[in-house]
Amino acid sequence: MLRSLATFVSLVLLALAARAAAPTVPATTDQDPALPSLTANGYRFHAESFGDTGKPVLIVLHGGPGGDYRYLLGLQALSDVRRVVFYDQRGSGLSPRVPSESISVEGYLDDLDAIVRQVSPGRPIDLLGHSWGAMLASAYTGRHPDKVRRLVLAEPGFLDKDTMEAAMGGGWPGWAVVGGMARAWLSQWRVDSGGDPHARRDWLIGQMMTLFQAGATCDGRVPALEGWRAGSAVYDAMIGRMGDDPAFAARLSFHRGAEAFAGPVLFMTGGCSPRMGEAQQRRHMRHFRNARLVNLPDAGHALFNDQPEAAMREVRRFLDAQP
C-alpha cells in the first residue's frame, strides 16, 4: 500500500514538473565577461561595490556554504557611510566553478585576505557575515585581528565541534519540505544546462538550501530568498564532507585566535530561529572580548530579509558608534 502511494505521488509530481517551464541557471564570470567582477588571488570573483572609494570599507560575506550574495543586496543602502563590497565566494553564485577538492576553509580565508588587501590596502575593514559567512568572518578576524575594525556576526551556525550539534538539528522537516525536495529532485533533470556540467546539481542544491530554511521562519513557511545560483561543489566539499568524515568536522574551528580581537562585535539573531538563535549565539559570544547581542523578535534565520529595516537600523547604529 505504501509503495503504491509513493509511486502515485511520484507520478503526480513528475507530471507537474513536466508542465512547468524548464529551469535554467545563469552564467558565471568565466562564461559571461560582462558580469561585474573582481580578480584576486588569481581568480575572477563575481563582485560588486557600492559607495565612494574614499569611505571605510565594509565587506559582506554571504551564507551557504555554496550560496551567493543576492539576498543580501539590501545592505548596499549602507553605501552612504561605507564602501560596501559584495562577492560570491569561490565556486559559488556567479563566480567560476572549481573542483570540490580545491575548496577549503583556509582557501576561503586566503581569498578574503586577498580581497581585503585589494579594496582596503593598509586600512582595517568592517566585516559583516551572515550564517556561513559569519563563520568565515569570525575565522578571518581570529587570523587577522589587526585587519578588522568592527565585526557583525549574524547567526553564525557553529564555531567549533561543541556548537556544531545544536546548529545541525534533525528530525522530521515537514511535508512542505519533503514535497519540495521531491519536486526539486524530479525537476533537476529538466534543467536547461546549455552544456554546463554543473548546472543541474547547482540548481538542485539551490532549491534544497532554500527548503532547509523552513524550520527557521516565524510562520514555518519556506522563505522567498533571492539567489542567482548555488555552488554544489562547495556544498559537497563542506557539508557533504562533514557528513562523511566526522574527524574533519571535529577539527573545524571558526573562533581560533578570536580572543585577540579587541574591537567591537555585534551578534545578531532572529527570535524565530530555534537552532541558531539566541542560545547558540550566546555560546559563540564567549570567544570575543567585546561582544553584544541584538535579538530581532519577528525574524527568522534570514533576518536581513525578514526584518530589513530593523536589521539595518541595528547595523547602522553599530557602525556609527564611537570607538
mmCIF file with all atom_site columns, N, CA and C in Angstrom, residues 164-229:
data_model
loop_
_atom_site.group_PDB
_atom_site.id
_atom_site.type_symbol
_atom_site.label_atom_id
_atom_site.label_alt_id
_atom_site.label_comp_id
_atom_site.label_asym_id
_atom_site.label_entity_id
_atom_site.label_seq_id
_atom_site.pdbx_PDB_ins_code
_atom_site.Cartn_x
_atom_site.Cartn_y
_atom_site.Cartn_z
_atom_site.occupancy
_atom_site.B_iso_or_equiv
_atom_site.pdbx_formal_charge
_atom_site.auth_seq_id
_atom_site.auth_comp_id
_atom_site.auth_asym_id
_atom_site.auth_atom_id
_atom_site.pdbx_PDB_model_num
ATOM 1   N N  . MET A 1 164 ? 28.439 22.588 17.062  1.00 0.00 ? 164 MET A N  1
ATOM 2   C CA . MET A 1 164 ? 28.003 22.053 15.767  1.00 0.00 ? 164 MET A CA 1
ATOM 3   C C  . MET A 1 164 ? 26.678 21.311 15.875  1.00 0.00 ? 164 MET A C  1
ATOM 4   N N  . GLU A 1 165 ? 26.532 20.482 16.897  1.00 0.00 ? 165 GLU A N  1
ATOM 5   C CA . GLU A 1 165 ? 25.337 19.647 17.013  1.00 0.00 ? 165 GLU A CA 1
ATOM 6   C C  . GLU A 1 165 ? 24.072 20.491 17.115  1.00 0.00 ? 165 GLU A C  1
ATOM 7   N N  . ALA A 1 166 ? 24.130 21.564 17.892  1.00 0.00 ? 166 ALA A N  1
ATOM 8   C CA . ALA A 1 166 ? 22.956 22.427 18.045  1.00 0.00 ? 166 ALA A CA 1
ATOM 9   C C  . ALA A 1 166 ? 22.562 23.079 16.732  1.00 0.00 ? 166 ALA A C  1
ATOM 10  N N  . ALA A 1 167 ? 23.539 23.374 15.894  1.00 0.00 ? 167 ALA A N  1
ATOM 11  C CA . ALA A 1 167 ? 23.250 24.048 14.631  1.00 0.00 ? 167 ALA A CA 1
ATOM 12  C C  . ALA A 1 167 ? 22.684 23.112 13.577  1.00 0.00 ? 167 ALA A C  1
ATOM 13  N N  . MET A 1 168 ? 23.122 21.866 13.581  1.00 0.00 ? 168 MET A N  1
ATOM 14  C CA . MET A 1 168 ? 22.739 20.954 12.512  1.00 0.00 ? 168 MET A CA 1
ATOM 15  C C  . MET A 1 168 ? 21.304 20.476 12.633  1.00 0.00 ? 168 MET A C  1
ATOM 16  N N  . GLY A 1 169 ? 20.816 20.323 13.854  1.00 0.00 ? 169 GLY A N  1
ATOM 17  C CA . GLY A 1 169 ? 19.420 19.945 14.050  1.00 0.00 ? 169 GLY A CA 1
ATOM 18  C C  . GLY A 1 169 ? 19.128 18.543 13.565  1.00 0.00 ? 169 GLY A C  1
ATOM 19  N N  . GLY A 1 170 ? 17.880 18.299 13.191  1.00 0.00 ? 170 GLY A N  1
ATOM 20  C CA . GLY A 1 170 ? 17.450 16.982 12.735  1.00 0.00 ? 170 GLY A CA 1
ATOM 21  C C  . GLY A 1 170 ? 15.954 16.841 12.932  1.00 0.00 ? 170 GLY A C  1
ATOM 22  N N  . GLY A 1 171 ? 15.472 15.613 12.778  1.00 0.00 ? 171 GLY A N  1
ATOM 23  C CA . GLY A 1 171 ? 14.049 15.370 12.950  1.00 0.00 ? 171 GLY A CA 1
ATOM 24  C C  . GLY A 1 171 ? 13.268 15.526 11.662  1.00 0.00 ? 171 GLY A C  1
ATOM 25  N N  . TRP A 1 172 ? 11.964 15.348 11.752  1.00 0.00 ? 172 TRP A N  1
ATOM 26  C CA . TRP A 1 172 ? 11.071 15.399 10.603  1.00 0.00 ? 172 TRP A CA 1
ATOM 27  C C  . TRP A 1 172 ? 10.930 16.837 10.115  1.00 0.00 ? 172 TRP A C  1
ATOM 28  N N  . PRO A 1 173 ? 11.246 17.126 8.834   1.00 0.00 ? 173 PRO A N  1
ATOM 29  C CA . PRO A 1 173 ? 11.222 18.513 8.357   1.00 0.00 ? 173 PRO A CA 1
ATOM 30  C C  . PRO A 1 173 ? 9.846  19.033 7.989   1.00 0.00 ? 173 PRO A C  1
ATOM 31  N N  . GLY A 1 174 ? 8.858  18.152 7.876   1.00 0.00 ? 174 GLY A N  1
ATOM 32  C CA . GLY A 1 174 ? 7.514  18.576 7.472   1.00 0.00 ? 174 GLY A CA 1
ATOM 33  C C  . GLY A 1 174 ? 7.226  18.244 6.016   1.00 0.00 ? 174 GLY A C  1
ATOM 34  N N  . TRP A 1 175 ? 5.932  18.109 5.712   1.00 0.00 ? 175 TRP A N  1
ATOM 35  C CA . TRP A 1 175 ? 5.529  17.690 4.371   1.00 0.00 ? 175 TRP A CA 1
ATOM 36  C C  . TRP A 1 175 ? 5.878  18.716 3.312   1.00 0.00 ? 175 TRP A C  1
ATOM 37  N N  . ALA A 1 176 ? 5.831  20.011 3.656   1.00 0.00 ? 176 ALA A N  1
ATOM 38  C CA . ALA A 1 176 ? 6.148  21.041 2.664   1.00 0.00 ? 176 ALA A CA 1
ATOM 39  C C  . ALA A 1 176 ? 7.590  20.897 2.185   1.00 0.00 ? 176 ALA A C  1
ATOM 40  N N  . VAL A 1 177 ? 8.497  20.608 3.119   1.00 0.00 ? 177 VAL A N  1
ATOM 41  C CA . VAL A 1 177 ? 9.905  20.445 2.755   1.00 0.00 ? 177 VAL A CA 1
ATOM 42  C C  . VAL A 1 177 ? 10.104 19.149 1.986   1.00 0.00 ? 177 VAL A C  1
ATOM 43  N N  . VAL A 1 178 ? 9.495  18.065 2.463   1.00 0.00 ? 178 VAL A N  1
ATOM 44  C CA . VAL A 1 178 ? 9.647  16.776 1.783   1.00 0.00 ? 178 VAL A CA 1
ATOM 45  C C  . VAL A 1 178 ? 9.088  16.844 0.362   1.00 0.00 ? 178 VAL A C  1
ATOM 46  N N  . GLY A 1 179 ? 7.907  17.449 0.213   1.00 0.00 ? 179 GLY A N  1
ATOM 47  C CA . GLY A 1 179 ? 7.332  17.594 -1.116  1.00 0.00 ? 179 GLY A CA 1
ATOM 48  C C  . GLY A 1 179 ? 8.175  18.482 -2.014  1.00 0.00 ? 179 GLY A C  1
ATOM 49  N N  . GLY A 1 180 ? 8.703  19.565 -1.442  1.00 0.00 ? 180 GLY A N  1
ATOM 50  C CA . GLY A 1 180 ? 9.566  20.452 -2.215  1.00 0.00 ? 180 GLY A CA 1
ATOM 51  C C  . GLY A 1 180 ? 10.830 19.771 -2.677  1.00 0.00 ? 180 GLY A C  1
ATOM 52  N N  . MET A 1 181 ? 11.411 18.939 -1.818  1.00 0.00 ? 181 MET A N  1
ATOM 53  C CA . MET A 1 181 ? 12.621 18.216 -2.190  1.00 0.00 ? 181 MET A CA 1
ATOM 54  C C  . MET A 1 181 ? 12.343 17.207 -3.295  1.00 0.00 ? 181 MET A C  1
ATOM 55  N N  . ALA A 1 182 ? 11.191 16.554 -3.198  1.00 0.00 ? 182 ALA A N  1
ATOM 56  C CA . ALA A 1 182 ? 10.823 15.588 -4.244  1.00 0.00 ? 182 ALA A CA 1
ATOM 57  C C  . ALA A 1 182 ? 10.634 16.293 -5.589  1.00 0.00 ? 182 ALA A C  1
ATOM 58  N N  . ARG A 1 183 ? 9.939  17.430 -5.582  1.00 0.00 ? 183 ARG A N  1
ATOM 59  C CA . ARG A 1 183 ? 9.746  18.176 -6.829  1.00 0.00 ? 183 ARG A CA 1
ATOM 60  C C  . ARG A 1 183 ? 11.086 18.653 -7.390  1.00 0.00 ? 183 ARG A C  1
ATOM 61  N N  . ALA A 1 184 ? 11.970 19.113 -6.497  1.00 0.00 ? 184 ALA A N  1
ATOM 62  C CA . ALA A 1 184 ? 13.279 19.580 -6.961  1.00 0.00 ? 184 ALA A CA 1
ATOM 63  C C  . ALA A 1 184 ? 14.088 18.445 -7.571  1.00 0.00 ? 184 ALA A C  1
ATOM 64  N N  . TRP A 1 185 ? 14.058 17.282 -6.940  1.00 0.00 ? 185 TRP A N  1
ATOM 65  C CA . TRP A 1 185 ? 14.822 16.143 -7.458  1.00 0.00 ? 185 TRP A CA 1
ATOM 66  C C  . TRP A 1 185 ? 14.327 15.754 -8.844  1.00 0.00 ? 185 TRP A C  1
ATOM 67  N N  . LEU A 1 186 ? 13.019 15.747 -9.032  1.00 0.00 ? 186 LEU A N  1
ATOM 68  C CA . LEU A 1 186 ? 12.463 15.397 -10.344 1.00 0.00 ? 186 LEU A CA 1
ATOM 69  C C  . LEU A 1 186 ? 12.752 16.486 -11.371 1.00 0.00 ? 186 LEU A C  1
ATOM 70  N N  . SER A 1 187 ? 12.651 17.734 -10.959 1.00 0.00 ? 187 SER A N  1
ATOM 71  C CA . SER A 1 187 ? 12.807 18.840 -11.906 1.00 0.00 ? 187 SER A CA 1
ATOM 72  C C  . SER A 1 187 ? 14.246 19.059 -12.344 1.00 0.00 ? 187 SER A C  1
ATOM 73  N N  . GLN A 1 188 ? 15.206 18.593 -11.563 1.00 0.00 ? 188 GLN A N  1
ATOM 74  C CA . GLN A 1 188 ? 16.608 18.826 -11.934 1.00 0.00 ? 188 GLN A CA 1
ATOM 75  C C  . GLN A 1 188 ? 16.946 18.248 -13.308 1.00 0.00 ? 188 GLN A C  1
ATOM 76  N N  . TRP A 1 189 ? 16.257 17.171 -13.694 1.00 0.00 ? 189 TRP A N  1
ATOM 77  C CA . TRP A 1 189 ? 16.565 16.531 -14.969 1.00 0.00 ? 189 TRP A CA 1
ATOM 78  C C  . TRP A 1 189 ? 16.068 17.343 -16.148 1.00 0.00 ? 189 TRP A C  1
ATOM 79  N N  . ARG A 1 190 ? 15.255 18.356 -15.871 1.00 0.00 ? 190 ARG A N  1
ATOM 80  C CA . ARG A 1 190 ? 14.729 19.203 -16.932 1.00 0.00 ? 190 ARG A CA 1
ATOM 81  C C  . ARG A 1 190 ? 15.492 20.521 -17.033 1.00 0.00 ? 190 ARG A C  1
ATOM 82  N N  . VAL A 1 191 ? 16.477 20.720 -16.184 1.00 0.00 ? 191 VAL A N  1
ATOM 83  C CA . VAL A 1 191 ? 17.255 21.957 -16.226 1.00 0.00 ? 191 VAL A CA 1
ATOM 84  C C  . VAL A 1 191 ? 17.957 22.081 -17.574 1.00 0.00 ? 191 VAL A C  1
ATOM 85  N N  . ASP A 1 192 ? 17.811 23.245 -18.177 1.00 0.00 ? 192 ASP A N  1
ATOM 86  C CA . ASP A 1 192 ? 18.499 23.528 -19.444 1.00 0.00 ? 192 ASP A CA 1
ATOM 87  C C  . ASP A 1 192 ? 19.946 23.875 -19.117 1.00 0.00 ? 192 ASP A C  1
ATOM 88  N N  . SER A 1 193 ? 20.833 22.890 -19.209 1.00 0.00 ? 193 SER A N  1
ATOM 89  C CA . SER A 1 193 ? 22.207 23.070 -18.770 1.00 0.00 ? 193 SER A CA 1
ATOM 90  C C  . SER A 1 193 ? 23.049 23.876 -19.740 1.00 0.00 ? 193 SER A C  1
ATOM 91  N N  . GLY A 1 194 ? 22.656 23.924 -21.021 1.00 0.00 ? 194 GLY A N  1
ATOM 92  C CA . GLY A 1 194 ? 23.446 24.650 -22.007 1.00 0.00 ? 194 GLY A CA 1
ATOM 93  C C  . GLY A 1 194 ? 24.872 24.131 -22.113 1.00 0.00 ? 194 GLY A C  1
ATOM 94  N N  . GLY A 1 195 ? 25.067 22.872 -21.796 1.00 0.00 ? 195 GLY A N  1
ATOM 95  C CA . GLY A 1 195 ? 26.408 22.300 -21.856 1.00 0.00 ? 195 GLY A CA 1
ATOM 96  C C  . GLY A 1 195 ? 27.235 22.500 -20.598 1.00 0.00 ? 195 GLY A C  1
ATOM 97  N N  . ASP A 1 196 ? 26.675 23.153 -19.576 1.00 0.00 ? 196 ASP A N  1
ATOM 98  C CA . ASP A 1 196 ? 27.383 23.401 -18.320 1.00 0.00 ? 196 ASP A CA 1
ATOM 99  C C  . ASP A 1 196 ? 27.249 22.147 -17.444 1.00 0.00 ? 196 ASP A C  1
ATOM 100 N N  . PRO A 1 197 ? 28.339 21.445 -17.140 1.00 0.00 ? 197 PRO A N  1
ATOM 101 C CA . PRO A 1 197 ? 28.235 20.194 -16.380 1.00 0.00 ? 197 PRO A CA 1
ATOM 102 C C  . PRO A 1 197 ? 27.801 20.375 -14.933 1.00 0.00 ? 197 PRO A C  1
ATOM 103 N N  . HIS A 1 198 ? 27.856 21.599 -14.420 1.00 0.00 ? 198 HIS A N  1
ATOM 104 C CA . HIS A 1 198 ? 27.488 21.856 -13.024 1.00 0.00 ? 198 HIS A CA 1
ATOM 105 C C  . HIS A 1 198 ? 26.048 22.346 -12.885 1.00 0.00 ? 198 HIS A C  1
ATOM 106 N N  . ALA A 1 199 ? 25.388 22.656 -13.991 1.00 0.00 ? 199 ALA A N  1
ATOM 107 C CA . ALA A 1 199 ? 24.116 23.375 -13.931 1.00 0.00 ? 199 ALA A CA 1
ATOM 108 C C  . ALA A 1 199 ? 23.044 22.622 -13.156 1.00 0.00 ? 199 ALA A C  1
ATOM 109 N N  . ARG A 1 200 ? 22.843 21.343 -13.487 1.00 0.00 ? 200 ARG A N  1
ATOM 110 C CA . ARG A 1 200 ? 21.731 20.613 -12.871 1.00 0.00 ? 200 ARG A CA 1
ATOM 111 C C  . ARG A 1 200 ? 21.909 20.464 -11.367 1.00 0.00 ? 200 ARG A C  1
ATOM 112 N N  . ARG A 1 201 ? 23.077 20.072 -10.933 1.00 0.00 ? 201 ARG A N  1
ATOM 113 C CA . ARG A 1 201 ? 23.269 19.887 -9.483  1.00 0.00 ? 201 ARG A CA 1
ATOM 114 C C  . ARG A 1 201 ? 23.302 21.232 -8.759  1.00 0.00 ? 201 ARG A C  1
ATOM 115 N N  . ASP A 1 202 ? 23.843 22.271 -9.386  1.00 0.00 ? 202 ASP A N  1
ATOM 116 C CA . ASP A 1 202 ? 23.785 23.603 -8.782  1.00 0.00 ? 202 ASP A CA 1
ATOM 117 C C  . ASP A 1 202 ? 22.335 24.009 -8.544  1.00 0.00 ? 202 ASP A C  1
ATOM 118 N N  . TRP A 1 203 ? 21.494 23.762 -9.538  1.00 0.00 ? 203 TRP A N  1
ATOM 119 C CA . TRP A 1 203 ? 20.083 24.132 -9.412  1.00 0.00 ? 203 TRP A CA 1
ATOM 120 C C  . TRP A 1 203 ? 19.428 23.350 -8.284  1.00 0.00 ? 203 TRP A C  1
ATOM 121 N N  . LEU A 1 204 ? 19.693 22.047 -8.216  1.00 0.00 ? 204 LEU A N  1
ATOM 122 C CA . LEU A 1 204 ? 19.096 21.205 -7.181  1.00 0.00 ? 204 LEU A CA 1
ATOM 123 C C  . LEU A 1 204 ? 19.524 21.657 -5.789  1.00 0.00 ? 204 LEU A C  1
ATOM 124 N N  . ILE A 1 205 ? 20.813 21.886 -5.587  1.00 0.00 ? 205 ILE A N  1
ATOM 125 C CA . ILE A 1 205 ? 21.298 22.306 -4.269  1.00 0.00 ? 205 ILE A CA 1
ATOM 126 C C  . ILE A 1 205 ? 20.704 23.658 -3.890  1.00 0.00 ? 205 ILE A C  1
ATOM 127 N N  . GLY A 1 206 ? 20.552 24.553 -4.863  1.00 0.00 ? 206 GLY A N  1
ATOM 128 C CA . GLY A 1 206 ? 19.933 25.843 -4.589  1.00 0.00 ? 206 GLY A CA 1
ATOM 129 C C  . GLY A 1 206 ? 18.512 25.695 -4.077  1.00 0.00 ? 206 GLY A C  1
ATOM 130 N N  . GLN A 1 207 ? 17.747 24.789 -4.689  1.00 0.00 ? 207 GLN A N  1
ATOM 131 C CA . GLN A 1 207 ? 16.381 24.550 -4.229  1.00 0.00 ? 207 GLN A CA 1
ATOM 132 C C  . GLN A 1 207 ? 16.366 23.994 -2.807  1.00 0.00 ? 207 GLN A C  1
ATOM 133 N N  . MET A 1 208 ? 17.248 23.064 -2.543  1.00 0.00 ? 208 MET A N  1
ATOM 134 C CA . MET A 1 208 ? 17.264 22.417 -1.231  1.00 0.00 ? 208 MET A CA 1
ATOM 135 C C  . MET A 1 208 ? 17.754 23.362 -0.139  1.00 0.00 ? 208 MET A C  1
ATOM 136 N N  . MET A 1 209 ? 18.721 24.211 -0.456  1.00 0.00 ? 209 MET A N  1
ATOM 137 C CA . MET A 1 209 ? 19.204 25.153 0.549   1.00 0.00 ? 209 MET A CA 1
ATOM 138 C C  . MET A 1 209 ? 18.084 26.080 1.008   1.00 0.00 ? 209 MET A C  1
ATOM 139 N N  . THR A 1 210 ? 17.220 26.485 0.087   1.00 0.00 ? 210 THR A N  1
ATOM 140 C CA . THR A 1 210 ? 16.080 27.324 0.461   1.00 0.00 ? 210 THR A CA 1
ATOM 141 C C  . THR A 1 210 ? 15.074 26.541 1.296   1.00 0.00 ? 210 THR A C  1
ATOM 142 N N  . LEU A 1 211 ? 14.808 25.301 0.905   1.00 0.00 ? 211 LEU A N  1
ATOM 143 C CA . LEU A 1 211 ? 13.854 24.473 1.640   1.00 0.00 ? 211 LEU A CA 1
ATOM 144 C C  . LEU A 1 211 ? 14.304 24.236 3.082   1.00 0.00 ? 211 LEU A C  1
ATOM 145 N N  . PHE A 1 212 ? 15.603 24.102 3.276   1.00 0.00 ? 212 PHE A N  1
ATOM 146 C CA . PHE A 1 212 ? 16.114 23.843 4.617   1.00 0.00 ? 212 PHE A CA 1
ATOM 147 C C  . PHE A 1 212 ? 15.853 25.009 5.571   1.00 0.00 ? 212 PHE A C  1
ATOM 148 N N  . GLN A 1 213 ? 15.509 26.191 5.034   1.00 0.00 ? 213 GLN A N  1
ATOM 149 C CA . GLN A 1 213 ? 15.264 27.360 5.873   1.00 0.00 ? 213 GLN A CA 1
ATOM 150 C C  . GLN A 1 213 ? 13.863 27.374 6.487   1.00 0.00 ? 213 GLN A C  1
ATOM 151 N N  . ALA A 1 214 ? 13.004 26.430 6.062   1.00 0.00 ? 214 ALA A N  1
ATOM 152 C CA . ALA A 1 214 ? 11.613 26.462 6.516   1.00 0.00 ? 214 ALA A CA 1
ATOM 153 C C  . ALA A 1 214 ? 11.493 26.338 8.027   1.00 0.00 ? 214 ALA A C  1
ATOM 154 N N  . GLY A 1 215 ? 12.414 25.647 8.668   1.00 0.00 ? 215 GLY A N  1
ATOM 155 C CA . GLY A 1 215 ? 12.347 25.479 10.116  1.00 0.00 ? 215 GLY A CA 1
ATOM 156 C C  . GLY A 1 215 ? 12.853 26.669 10.894  1.00 0.00 ? 215 GLY A C  1
ATOM 157 N N  . ALA A 1 216 ? 13.292 27.707 10.203  1.00 0.00 ? 216 ALA A N  1
ATOM 158 C CA . ALA A 1 216 ? 13.845 28.880 10.885  1.00 0.00 ? 216 ALA A CA 1
ATOM 159 C C  . ALA A 1 216 ? 13.138 30.142 10.427  1.00 0.00 ? 216 ALA A C  1
ATOM 160 N N  . THR A 1 217 ? 11.810 30.051 10.262  1.00 0.00 ? 217 THR A N  1
ATOM 161 C CA . THR A 1 217 ? 10.994 31.207 9.917   1.00 0.00 ? 217 THR A CA 1
ATOM 162 C C  . THR A 1 217 ? 9.880  31.337 10.944  1.00 0.00 ? 217 THR A C  1
ATOM 163 N N  . CYS A 1 218 ? 9.305  32.527 11.054  1.00 0.00 ? 218 CYS A N  1
ATOM 164 C CA . CYS A 1 218 ? 8.275  32.762 12.060  1.00 0.00 ? 218 CYS A CA 1
ATOM 165 C C  . CYS A 1 218 ? 6.961  32.059 11.732  1.00 0.00 ? 218 CYS A C  1
ATOM 166 N N  . ASP A 1 219 ? 6.687  31.836 10.444  1.00 0.00 ? 219 ASP A N  1
ATOM 167 C CA . ASP A 1 219 ? 5.423  31.192 10.065  1.00 0.00 ? 219 ASP A CA 1
ATOM 168 C C  . ASP A 1 219 ? 5.599  29.753 9.611   1.00 0.00 ? 219 ASP A C  1
ATOM 169 N N  . GLY A 1 220 ? 6.833  29.240 9.638   1.00 0.00 ? 220 GLY A N  1
ATOM 170 C CA . GLY A 1 220 ? 7.082  27.860 9.242   1.00 0.00 ? 220 GLY A CA 1
ATOM 171 C C  . GLY A 1 220 ? 7.099  27.623 7.755   1.00 0.00 ? 220 GLY A C  1
ATOM 172 N N  . ARG A 1 221 ? 6.952  28.683 6.972   1.00 0.00 ? 221 ARG A N  1
ATOM 173 C CA . ARG A 1 221 ? 6.957  28.533 5.516   1.00 0.00 ? 221 ARG A CA 1
ATOM 174 C C  . ARG A 1 221 ? 8.373  28.640 4.957   1.00 0.00 ? 221 ARG A C  1
ATOM 175 N N  . VAL A 1 222 ? 8.525  28.119 3.754   1.00 0.00 ? 222 VAL A N  1
ATOM 176 C CA . VAL A 1 222 ? 9.809  28.251 3.069   1.00 0.00 ? 222 VAL A CA 1
ATOM 177 C C  . VAL A 1 222 ? 9.999  29.710 2.668   1.00 0.00 ? 222 VAL A C  1
ATOM 178 N N  . PRO A 1 223 ? 11.092 30.348 3.056   1.00 0.00 ? 223 PRO A N  1
ATOM 179 C CA . PRO A 1 223 ? 11.267 31.776 2.746   1.00 0.00 ? 223 PRO A CA 1
ATOM 180 C C  . PRO A 1 223 ? 11.516 32.013 1.263   1.00 0.00 ? 223 PRO A C  1
ATOM 181 N N  . ALA A 1 224 ? 11.093 33.167 0.785   1.00 0.00 ? 224 ALA A N  1
ATOM 182 C CA . ALA A 1 224 ? 11.310 33.549 -0.612  1.00 0.00 ? 224 ALA A CA 1
ATOM 183 C C  . ALA A 1 224 ? 12.613 34.340 -0.695  1.00 0.00 ? 224 ALA A C  1
ATOM 184 N N  . LEU A 1 225 ? 13.727 33.646 -0.674  1.00 0.00 ? 225 LEU A N  1
ATOM 185 C CA . LEU A 1 225 ? 15.034 34.293 -0.717  1.00 0.00 ? 225 LEU A CA 1
ATOM 186 C C  . LEU A 1 225 ? 15.539 34.347 -2.151  1.00 0.00 ? 225 LEU A C  1
ATOM 187 N N  . GLU A 1 226 ? 16.013 35.525 -2.561  1.00 0.00 ? 226 GLU A N  1
ATOM 188 C CA . GLU A 1 226 ? 16.554 35.664 -3.898  1.00 0.00 ? 226 GLU A CA 1
ATOM 189 C C  . GLU A 1 226 ? 17.990 35.154 -3.956  1.00 0.00 ? 226 GLU A C  1
ATOM 190 N N  . GLY A 1 227 ? 18.288 34.407 -4.997  1.00 0.00 ? 227 GLY A N  1
ATOM 191 C CA . GLY A 1 227 ? 19.647 33.917 -5.200  1.00 0.00 ? 227 GLY A CA 1
ATOM 192 C C  . GLY A 1 227 ? 19.884 33.688 -6.676  1.00 0.00 ? 227 GLY A C  1
ATOM 193 N N  . TRP A 1 228 ? 21.139 33.803 -7.095  1.00 0.00 ? 228 TRP A N  1
ATOM 194 C CA . TRP A 1 228 ? 21.455 33.560 -8.501  1.00 0.00 ? 228 TRP A CA 1
ATOM 195 C C  . TRP A 1 228 ? 21.647 32.071 -8.784  1.00 0.00 ? 228 TRP A C  1
ATOM 196 N N  . ARG A 1 229 ? 22.593 31.478 -8.040  1.00 0.00 ? 229 ARG A N  1
ATOM 197 C CA . ARG A 1 229 ? 22.973 30.112 -8.368  1.00 0.00 ? 229 ARG A CA 1
ATOM 198 C C  . ARG A 1 229 ? 23.780 29.527 -7.211  1.00 0.00 ? 229 ARG A C  1
#
